[in-house]
Short mmCIF file of C-alpha atoms in Angstrom, two decimals:
data_model
loop_
_atom_site.label_atom_id
_atom_site.label_comp_id
_atom_site.label_asym_id
_atom_site.label_seq_id
_atom_site.Cartn_x
_atom_site.Cartn_y
_atom_site.Cartn_z
CA MET A 1 66.04 -0.30 -46.97
CA ALA A 2 63.11 -1.39 -44.82
CA LYS A 3 62.50 2.25 -43.91
CA GLU A 4 62.43 3.15 -47.59
CA THR A 5 59.79 0.53 -48.13
CA GLU A 6 57.70 1.93 -45.29
CA LYS A 7 58.02 5.40 -46.75
CA ASP A 8 57.09 4.20 -50.23
CA LEU A 9 54.09 2.36 -48.86
CA ASP A 10 52.97 5.49 -47.05
CA PHE A 11 53.26 7.49 -50.26
CA LYS A 12 51.34 4.89 -52.21
CA ILE A 13 48.52 4.87 -49.67
CA MET A 14 48.53 8.66 -49.50
CA ARG A 15 48.14 8.94 -53.27
CA SER A 16 45.10 6.66 -53.06
CA ILE A 17 43.69 8.76 -50.22
CA GLN A 18 44.11 11.88 -52.32
CA LYS A 19 41.99 10.23 -55.00
CA GLY A 20 39.26 9.69 -52.39
CA ASP A 21 39.91 6.04 -51.57
CA MET A 22 38.44 5.45 -48.10
CA VAL A 23 39.77 1.89 -47.93
CA ALA A 24 43.28 3.25 -48.28
CA PHE A 25 42.51 5.78 -45.57
CA ASN A 26 41.35 2.99 -43.30
CA SER A 27 44.57 1.07 -43.88
CA MET A 28 46.56 4.20 -43.07
CA VAL A 29 44.61 4.55 -39.84
CA ASP A 30 45.44 0.96 -38.99
CA ARG A 31 49.12 1.59 -39.63
CA TYR A 32 49.45 4.65 -37.43
CA LYS A 33 46.71 4.61 -34.80
CA ASP A 34 48.63 2.60 -32.18
CA ARG A 35 51.93 4.38 -32.80
CA LEU A 36 50.28 7.74 -32.30
CA MET A 37 48.37 6.46 -29.30
CA ASN A 38 51.62 5.40 -27.62
CA VAL A 39 53.17 8.82 -28.11
CA ILE A 40 50.15 10.97 -27.29
CA GLY A 41 49.04 8.69 -24.46
CA ARG A 42 52.38 9.16 -22.71
CA MET A 43 52.13 12.90 -23.12
CA LEU A 44 48.58 13.36 -21.87
CA SER A 45 48.42 10.46 -19.41
CA SER A 46 44.72 10.02 -20.16
CA VAL A 47 43.61 7.33 -22.57
CA GLU A 48 40.33 9.00 -23.53
CA GLU A 49 41.89 12.36 -24.27
CA ALA A 50 44.74 10.73 -26.14
CA GLU A 51 42.26 8.83 -28.28
CA ASP A 52 40.40 12.04 -29.04
CA ILE A 53 43.64 13.67 -30.12
CA VAL A 54 44.52 10.70 -32.33
CA GLN A 55 41.08 10.83 -33.91
CA GLU A 56 41.42 14.56 -34.49
CA THR A 57 44.82 13.93 -36.06
CA PHE A 58 43.35 11.55 -38.63
CA VAL A 59 40.50 13.96 -39.35
CA ARG A 60 43.06 16.70 -40.04
CA VAL A 61 45.03 14.34 -42.24
CA TYR A 62 41.90 13.62 -44.25
CA GLN A 63 40.85 17.26 -44.47
CA HIS A 64 44.29 18.42 -45.63
CA ARG A 65 45.17 15.37 -47.69
CA GLN A 66 45.60 17.42 -50.84
CA SER A 67 48.19 19.67 -49.24
CA PHE A 68 50.54 16.81 -48.31
CA ASN A 69 54.04 17.38 -49.65
CA PHE A 70 55.57 14.21 -51.03
CA GLU A 71 59.06 15.60 -50.50
CA HIS A 72 58.71 14.81 -46.80
CA CYS A 73 57.91 11.60 -44.92
CA PHE A 74 54.29 10.95 -44.15
CA SER A 75 55.25 9.86 -40.63
CA THR A 76 56.90 13.24 -40.02
CA TRP A 77 53.72 14.99 -41.11
CA ILE A 78 51.32 12.94 -39.04
CA TYR A 79 53.49 12.99 -35.92
CA THR A 80 53.85 16.76 -36.22
CA ILE A 81 50.07 17.20 -36.46
CA ALA A 82 49.47 14.92 -33.49
CA LEU A 83 52.11 16.55 -31.31
CA ASN A 84 50.83 20.04 -32.12
CA LEU A 85 47.31 19.01 -31.15
CA ALA A 86 48.61 17.44 -27.93
CA ARG A 87 50.58 20.59 -27.12
CA ASN A 88 47.45 22.67 -27.64
CA GLU A 89 45.60 20.39 -25.27
CA LEU A 90 48.34 20.74 -22.66
CA ARG A 91 48.25 24.52 -23.07
CA LYS A 92 44.50 24.49 -22.46
CA ARG A 93 45.07 22.45 -19.33
CA LYS A 94 47.49 25.06 -18.04
CA LYS A 95 44.88 27.77 -18.61
CA PHE A 96 42.17 25.87 -16.75
CA LYS A 97 43.70 24.05 -13.84
CA HIS A 98 41.88 20.86 -12.92
CA TYR A 99 41.93 19.92 -9.26
CA ASP A 100 41.57 16.33 -8.29
CA ILE A 101 38.87 15.70 -5.71
CA THR A 102 41.32 13.61 -3.64
CA GLU A 103 43.50 16.69 -3.19
CA MET A 104 40.58 18.52 -1.61
CA ASN A 105 40.43 15.98 1.24
CA GLY A 106 43.98 16.59 2.45
CA ASN A 107 45.39 13.23 1.30
CA GLU A 108 48.78 14.62 0.36
CA ILE A 109 50.68 11.97 2.29
CA GLU A 110 48.85 9.11 0.61
CA LEU A 111 49.45 10.69 -2.79
CA ALA A 112 53.16 11.01 -2.04
CA VAL A 113 53.28 7.33 -1.20
CA GLU A 114 51.56 6.49 -4.46
CA MET A 115 54.08 8.53 -6.42
CA LYS A 116 56.86 6.17 -5.41
CA LEU A 117 57.93 3.69 -8.05
CA PRO A 118 55.73 0.62 -8.17
CA SER A 119 57.21 -2.71 -7.28
CA ARG A 120 56.72 -4.40 -10.67
CA LEU A 121 59.11 -3.49 -13.47
CA PRO A 122 56.62 -2.53 -16.22
CA GLU A 123 54.76 -0.16 -13.91
CA ALA A 124 58.09 1.16 -12.66
CA ILE A 125 59.19 1.90 -16.23
CA LYS A 126 55.91 3.65 -17.08
CA SER A 127 56.04 5.67 -13.91
CA ALA A 128 59.66 6.66 -14.51
CA VAL A 129 58.92 7.71 -18.08
CA SER A 130 55.91 9.74 -16.99
CA THR A 131 58.07 11.75 -14.59
CA LEU A 132 60.45 12.85 -17.36
CA PRO A 133 60.15 16.44 -18.54
CA ASP A 134 58.05 16.69 -21.70
CA LYS A 135 60.82 17.66 -24.10
CA TYR A 136 62.98 14.70 -23.05
CA LYS A 137 60.05 12.33 -22.89
CA ILE A 138 58.84 13.08 -26.45
CA ALA A 139 62.33 12.83 -27.92
CA PHE A 140 62.96 9.58 -26.06
CA ILE A 141 59.64 7.99 -27.13
CA LEU A 142 60.02 9.01 -30.76
CA ARG A 143 63.57 7.75 -30.93
CA ASP A 144 63.68 4.68 -28.68
CA VAL A 145 60.08 3.47 -28.69
CA GLN A 146 58.92 4.47 -32.17
CA GLU A 147 62.45 3.93 -33.54
CA LEU A 148 62.38 6.95 -35.80
CA PRO A 149 65.73 8.19 -37.10
CA TYR A 150 67.24 11.19 -35.38
CA GLU A 151 66.78 13.34 -38.47
CA GLU A 152 63.05 12.69 -38.56
CA VAL A 153 62.69 13.37 -34.85
CA ALA A 154 64.50 16.65 -35.39
CA LYS A 155 62.03 17.56 -38.16
CA ILE A 156 59.02 16.59 -36.07
CA LEU A 157 60.18 18.59 -33.07
CA SER A 158 61.58 21.44 -35.20
CA VAL A 159 64.86 21.41 -33.31
CA PRO A 160 68.45 20.86 -34.49
CA LEU A 161 69.79 17.33 -34.80
CA GLY A 162 72.32 17.84 -32.00
CA THR A 163 69.56 18.96 -29.65
CA VAL A 164 67.60 15.80 -30.34
CA LYS A 165 70.63 13.61 -29.66
CA SER A 166 71.31 15.49 -26.47
CA ARG A 167 67.69 15.20 -25.29
CA VAL A 168 67.53 11.49 -25.99
CA ASN A 169 70.80 10.89 -24.19
CA ARG A 170 69.64 12.94 -21.23
CA ALA A 171 66.36 11.03 -21.07
CA ARG A 172 68.20 7.71 -21.08
CA MET A 173 70.46 8.87 -18.27
CA MET A 174 67.48 10.04 -16.21
CA LEU A 175 65.71 6.75 -16.71
CA ARG A 176 68.86 4.87 -15.78
CA GLU A 177 69.06 6.82 -12.55
CA LYS A 178 65.42 6.16 -11.70
CA LEU A 179 65.37 2.51 -12.71
CA GLN A 180 68.87 1.42 -11.71
CA PRO A 181 67.90 -0.68 -8.62
CA LYS A 182 65.08 -2.38 -10.51
CA LEU A 183 67.15 -3.06 -13.58
CA GLU A 184 70.13 -4.36 -11.58
CA SER A 185 67.93 -6.84 -9.78
CA TYR A 186 66.37 -7.80 -13.09
CA ASN A 187 69.81 -8.35 -14.57
CA ALA A 188 70.83 -10.47 -11.59
CA LEU A 189 67.71 -12.59 -11.92
CA SER A 190 67.84 -12.91 -15.67
CA LYS A 191 71.42 -14.27 -15.51
CA SER A 192 70.17 -17.38 -13.74
CA THR A 193 66.62 -17.70 -15.04
CA LEU A 194 64.72 -16.53 -18.07
CA LEU A 195 61.70 -14.77 -16.63
CA PRO A 196 59.24 -12.66 -18.57
CA VAL A 197 59.22 -8.97 -17.76
CA SER A 198 55.58 -8.99 -16.71
CA ILE A 199 56.12 -11.11 -13.57
CA LEU A 200 59.12 -9.20 -12.29
CA MET B 1 89.34 6.67 -22.03
CA ARG B 2 88.19 7.42 -18.51
CA CYS B 3 85.06 6.08 -16.82
CA ARG B 4 83.27 9.42 -16.83
CA LYS B 5 83.61 9.86 -20.56
CA VAL B 6 82.72 6.23 -21.22
CA ARG B 7 79.53 6.57 -19.17
CA TYR B 8 78.63 9.70 -21.15
CA TYR B 9 78.79 7.66 -24.36
CA LEU B 10 77.41 4.48 -22.84
CA SER B 11 73.74 4.94 -23.74
CA ALA B 12 74.60 5.71 -27.35
CA TYR B 13 77.05 2.80 -27.38
CA CYS B 14 74.36 0.38 -26.18
CA ASN B 15 72.03 1.59 -28.93
CA ASP B 16 74.70 1.09 -31.62
CA GLU B 17 74.90 4.76 -32.39
CA ILE B 18 78.69 5.02 -32.05
CA ASN B 19 81.20 3.87 -34.64
CA GLY B 20 84.90 4.16 -35.32
CA ASN B 21 87.64 4.95 -32.85
CA VAL B 22 85.27 5.96 -30.02
CA LYS B 23 83.63 2.54 -30.14
CA ILE B 24 86.99 0.76 -30.08
CA SER B 25 88.07 2.85 -27.08
CA ILE B 26 84.88 2.04 -25.18
CA ASP B 27 85.25 -1.66 -25.97
CA GLU B 28 88.78 -1.61 -24.57
CA HIS B 29 87.65 0.25 -21.45
CA LEU B 30 84.71 -2.07 -20.76
CA SER B 31 86.91 -5.15 -20.99
CA GLY B 32 88.91 -3.89 -18.03
CA CYS B 33 86.31 -1.98 -15.88
CA ALA B 34 83.67 -3.92 -13.90
CA ASP B 35 81.74 -0.83 -12.76
CA CYS B 36 81.28 0.40 -16.30
CA ARG B 37 80.23 -3.09 -17.40
CA LYS B 38 77.54 -2.99 -14.70
CA GLU B 39 76.39 0.35 -16.06
CA GLU B 40 76.38 -1.11 -19.50
CA GLY B 41 74.09 -3.91 -18.28
CA VAL B 42 71.64 -1.35 -16.90
CA TYR B 43 71.59 0.56 -20.17
CA ARG B 44 71.08 -2.61 -22.15
CA SER B 45 68.13 -3.42 -19.88
CA LEU B 46 66.50 -0.21 -21.02
CA VAL B 47 65.50 -2.06 -24.18
CA LEU B 48 62.72 -3.41 -21.97
CA VAL B 49 61.24 0.03 -22.11
CA LYS B 50 60.14 -0.39 -25.69
CA PRO B 51 57.64 -3.27 -25.27
CA VAL B 52 56.40 -1.77 -22.03
CA LEU B 53 55.76 1.62 -23.60
CA SER B 54 54.13 0.17 -26.71
CA ASP B 55 51.18 -1.37 -24.96
CA MET B 56 48.66 1.45 -25.42
CA LYS B 57 45.97 0.61 -27.91
CA VAL B 58 43.05 2.56 -29.22
CA SER B 59 39.55 1.28 -28.55
CA ILE B 60 38.02 -1.39 -30.78
CA ASP B 61 35.51 0.93 -32.43
CA PHE B 62 38.09 3.64 -33.08
CA ASN B 63 38.00 3.14 -36.86
CA ASN B 64 34.20 3.19 -36.97
CA ASN B 65 33.99 6.33 -34.89
CA LEU B 66 36.61 8.01 -37.01
CA LEU B 67 34.98 7.09 -40.32
CA ASN B 68 31.59 8.23 -39.02
CA ARG B 69 33.06 11.53 -38.02
CA ILE B 70 34.71 11.98 -41.40
CA ALA B 71 31.43 11.13 -43.11
CA ASN B 72 29.73 13.83 -41.05
CA GLU B 73 32.46 16.31 -41.95
CA ARG B 74 32.07 15.47 -45.62
CA PHE B 75 28.30 15.90 -45.41
CA LYS B 76 28.73 19.32 -43.79
CA GLU B 77 31.28 20.27 -46.44
CA THR B 78 28.94 19.20 -49.26
CA ARG B 79 26.00 21.06 -47.74
CA THR B 80 28.06 24.21 -47.32
CA LYS B 81 29.28 23.97 -50.90
CA ALA B 82 25.70 23.58 -52.13
CA PHE B 83 24.75 26.86 -50.46
CA PHE B 84 28.01 28.65 -51.23
CA PRO B 85 29.40 27.11 -54.42
CA ASN B 86 31.93 29.87 -54.85
CA LYS B 87 34.06 30.90 -52.01
CA PRO B 88 33.26 34.51 -51.15
CA PRO B 89 36.14 36.88 -51.78
CA LYS B 90 38.15 37.49 -48.72
CA LEU B 91 38.28 41.11 -47.58
CA ILE B 92 41.86 42.28 -47.49
CA TRP B 93 41.92 45.18 -45.07
CA SER B 94 45.32 46.40 -46.20
CA LYS B 95 43.78 47.06 -49.64
CA ALA B 96 40.29 48.02 -48.52
CA ILE B 97 41.25 50.73 -46.02
CA PRO B 98 42.93 53.10 -48.55
CA VAL B 99 39.95 52.73 -50.89
CA VAL B 100 37.46 53.54 -48.14
CA VAL B 101 39.52 56.52 -46.94
CA THR B 102 39.83 57.90 -50.49
CA ALA B 103 36.08 57.55 -51.05
CA CYS B 104 35.35 59.39 -47.81
CA LEU B 105 37.77 62.19 -48.74
CA ILE B 106 36.18 62.63 -52.16
CA PHE B 107 32.73 62.79 -50.58
CA VAL B 108 33.77 65.37 -47.99
CA LEU B 109 35.65 67.52 -50.53
CA GLY B 110 32.70 67.33 -52.90
CA ILE B 111 30.34 68.64 -50.25
CA MET B 112 32.77 71.41 -49.34
CA TYR B 113 33.33 72.73 -52.90
CA ILE B 114 29.86 72.49 -54.47
CA PRO B 115 28.20 76.01 -54.49
CA SER B 116 25.32 76.19 -52.08
CA GLY B 117 22.89 77.34 -54.82
CA GLU B 118 23.34 74.10 -56.72
CA LEU B 119 21.91 72.14 -53.88
CA ASP B 120 18.82 74.43 -53.44
CA VAL B 121 16.39 72.38 -55.46
CA THR B 122 13.28 74.24 -54.30
CA SER B 123 14.45 77.61 -55.56
CA LYS B 124 15.51 76.06 -58.85
CA ILE B 125 12.05 74.68 -59.42
CA THR B 126 10.45 77.97 -58.46
CA SER B 127 12.65 79.95 -60.84
CA ASN B 128 11.84 77.66 -63.75
CA ARG B 129 8.11 77.59 -63.11
CA SER B 130 7.32 78.93 -66.55
CA ALA B 131 9.10 76.02 -68.15
CA LEU B 132 6.98 73.54 -66.34
CA ASP B 133 3.83 72.01 -67.67
CA ASP B 134 0.88 74.19 -66.86
CA SER B 135 -1.67 71.67 -67.86
CA TYR B 136 -3.08 71.80 -64.40
CA LEU B 137 -4.41 75.21 -65.35
CA THR B 138 -6.51 73.73 -68.10
CA VAL B 139 -10.18 73.30 -67.39
CA GLN B 140 -11.78 70.46 -69.23
CA PRO B 141 -15.52 70.03 -68.95
CA THR B 142 -16.15 66.44 -68.10
CA ASN B 143 -18.86 65.98 -70.72
CA ASN B 144 -17.13 67.75 -73.52
CA PRO B 145 -13.62 66.86 -74.51
CA ASN B 146 -13.84 69.32 -77.43
CA MET B 147 -14.60 72.24 -75.19
CA THR B 148 -11.12 72.71 -73.95
CA ILE B 149 -10.72 76.12 -72.50
CA ARG B 150 -7.31 77.32 -71.64
CA MET B 151 -7.28 79.65 -68.74
CA ASN B 152 -4.88 82.10 -70.31
CA ASN B 153 -4.46 85.59 -69.17
CA ASP B 154 -6.39 86.92 -72.19
CA TRP B 155 -9.29 84.62 -71.60
CA SER B 156 -12.69 86.12 -71.98
CA PHE B 157 -16.12 84.69 -71.92
CA GLU B 158 -17.03 86.43 -75.21
CA GLN B 159 -14.21 84.70 -77.03
CA VAL B 160 -15.23 81.33 -75.78
CA LEU B 161 -18.83 82.06 -76.69
CA ALA B 162 -17.85 83.13 -80.21
CA ARG B 163 -15.73 80.04 -80.69
CA THR B 164 -18.51 77.84 -79.53
CA GLU B 165 -20.89 79.55 -81.89
CA ARG B 166 -18.50 78.94 -84.77
CA ILE B 167 -18.26 75.29 -83.97
CA ASN B 168 -21.98 75.13 -83.71
CA GLN B 169 -22.45 76.63 -87.16
CA ILE B 170 -19.92 74.33 -88.76
CA THR B 171 -21.32 71.23 -87.24
CA LYS B 172 -24.81 72.29 -88.07
CA ASN B 173 -23.86 72.54 -91.74
CA MET B 174 -21.98 69.25 -91.72
CA THR B 175 -24.45 67.15 -89.86
CA PRO B 176 -27.90 68.44 -90.36
CA ALA B 177 -30.64 67.06 -88.31
CA GLY B 178 -32.12 63.91 -89.77
CA SER B 179 -29.16 63.16 -92.03
CA PHE B 180 -28.59 59.85 -90.28
CA SER B 181 -31.24 57.40 -89.53
CA SER B 182 -31.24 54.65 -87.01
CA SER B 183 -31.13 52.14 -89.87
CA GLY B 184 -27.86 51.14 -91.46
CA THR B 185 -24.47 50.58 -89.88
CA GLN B 186 -24.27 53.79 -88.01
CA LEU B 187 -22.37 53.30 -84.83
CA ALA B 188 -23.19 56.54 -83.23
CA GLY B 189 -26.33 58.43 -83.64
CA ILE B 190 -27.16 62.07 -83.39
CA LYS B 191 -30.21 63.43 -81.83
CA ARG B 192 -32.51 65.02 -84.23
CA ASN B 193 -33.20 68.73 -84.26
CA VAL B 194 -30.63 69.54 -81.67
CA GLN B 195 -29.60 73.12 -82.24
CA ALA B 196 -28.59 74.42 -78.91
CA PRO B 197 -24.78 74.68 -78.78
CA TYR B 198 -24.62 74.42 -75.03
CA ASP B 199 -26.50 71.21 -74.80
CA VAL B 200 -23.97 68.86 -73.32
CA ASN B 201 -25.51 65.92 -75.09
CA TYR B 202 -24.99 67.62 -78.36
CA PHE B 203 -21.29 68.13 -77.91
CA ARG B 204 -20.75 64.80 -76.44
CA TYR B 205 -21.43 63.14 -79.80
CA ARG B 206 -19.22 65.39 -81.90
CA PRO B 207 -15.95 63.50 -81.97
CA VAL B 208 -17.43 60.47 -83.55
CA ILE B 209 -15.72 58.04 -85.79
CA ARG B 210 -18.23 56.52 -88.02
CA ILE B 211 -17.44 53.30 -89.70
CA TYR B 212 -19.70 52.34 -92.52
CA GLY B 213 -20.19 49.00 -94.05
CA THR B 214 -21.11 48.45 -97.64
CA PRO B 215 -22.91 51.60 -98.78
CA GLN B 216 -26.58 50.88 -99.27
CA PRO B 217 -28.38 53.16 -101.62
CA ASN B 218 -31.25 54.89 -99.94
CA PRO B 219 -33.04 56.74 -102.66
CA VAL B 220 -35.62 57.94 -100.33
CA LYS B 221 -33.36 59.78 -97.96
CA GLU B 222 -30.26 60.39 -100.10
CA GLY B 223 -30.11 63.81 -101.47
CA LEU B 224 -32.63 65.08 -99.03
CA GLY B 225 -31.51 67.56 -96.51
CA ASP B 226 -30.58 71.15 -96.13
CA TYR B 227 -27.87 71.10 -98.75
#
């Protein structure tokens, strides 16, 4: 029921945007900017580039506002635009390989040390998520972080529902494997004391 | 249900995505298996992932930058529409190519089947020379528009001389010397006592339109003259 309300609110705002209401557009930006940033930021691993992609997404939404189909969810539409733009960006990166200047100095050993999981749990989680393959990572973030229903994730990724479920399950299992020692110690600690995640 | 199968379903079980008999079976298994309960604890800890992965925020001036950019886009769009109010028709090559090919074929076939004589414009003009205007053959004395002499094949100086003499006689009878005075509303005058037919000044005044005002009786001069 809550999801229906969200959807209805999106439609209401979108109708106002189609009439040229910039205040409504601003409120739509406020609703989705951080959600998109969390998805695109995990994909691109660069805050500035992710922000550019999010901005471009909203520009596209504004430019093509009249072509929005009210038979589908607005969130599906905007996530699809954002993910397509992010994929294009990743494709460009593959064409033009960027070499880090630290790699030119022969610091491979130091880099390998840095790639180990950090000691604190939040950093460990972020690092573990960043090492997931893209297709599992996106499905996992959309489902478990953004809490979108499986059907919507399937529409956004243009894959069958079963594939989405499989990818999400696989991502959870991978994360469990990577984070098991950290999470076990966290569980052991949290049984006796109530500590916030940030200090673990 | 065995441990392996339970662990396969465990992540979905922890996220409340399993219902019915499978859920009951997993519940029964977990109540009697410590290892799987430990696994379950790890999966349940994965809920920590959500707040950790939701911490990315856009910059403070994101909205301003975005709205500025959209304003710029709208300005560009308006300016473009002012120059190009109607969208130019899009060229559809699938339709344009047959038209172009047909036009080329017609042009080539037309060149091939037209008789060569039709295209020889110079000879056509030469053959129809008699039909053309031969006014360039006409000699018109600059001082005498009446003395138009056509340079025909049967032209002879005697004929021209006789014609000129005839004109001279007629005009002499019509406008005798002294018939017009300088007084009155005469617009063009005639030299007195001019008899020579070849005097250019004489012929120059022949085609005269005289416009008279109210006739003024001139008893002195009226009725006087050669006739």
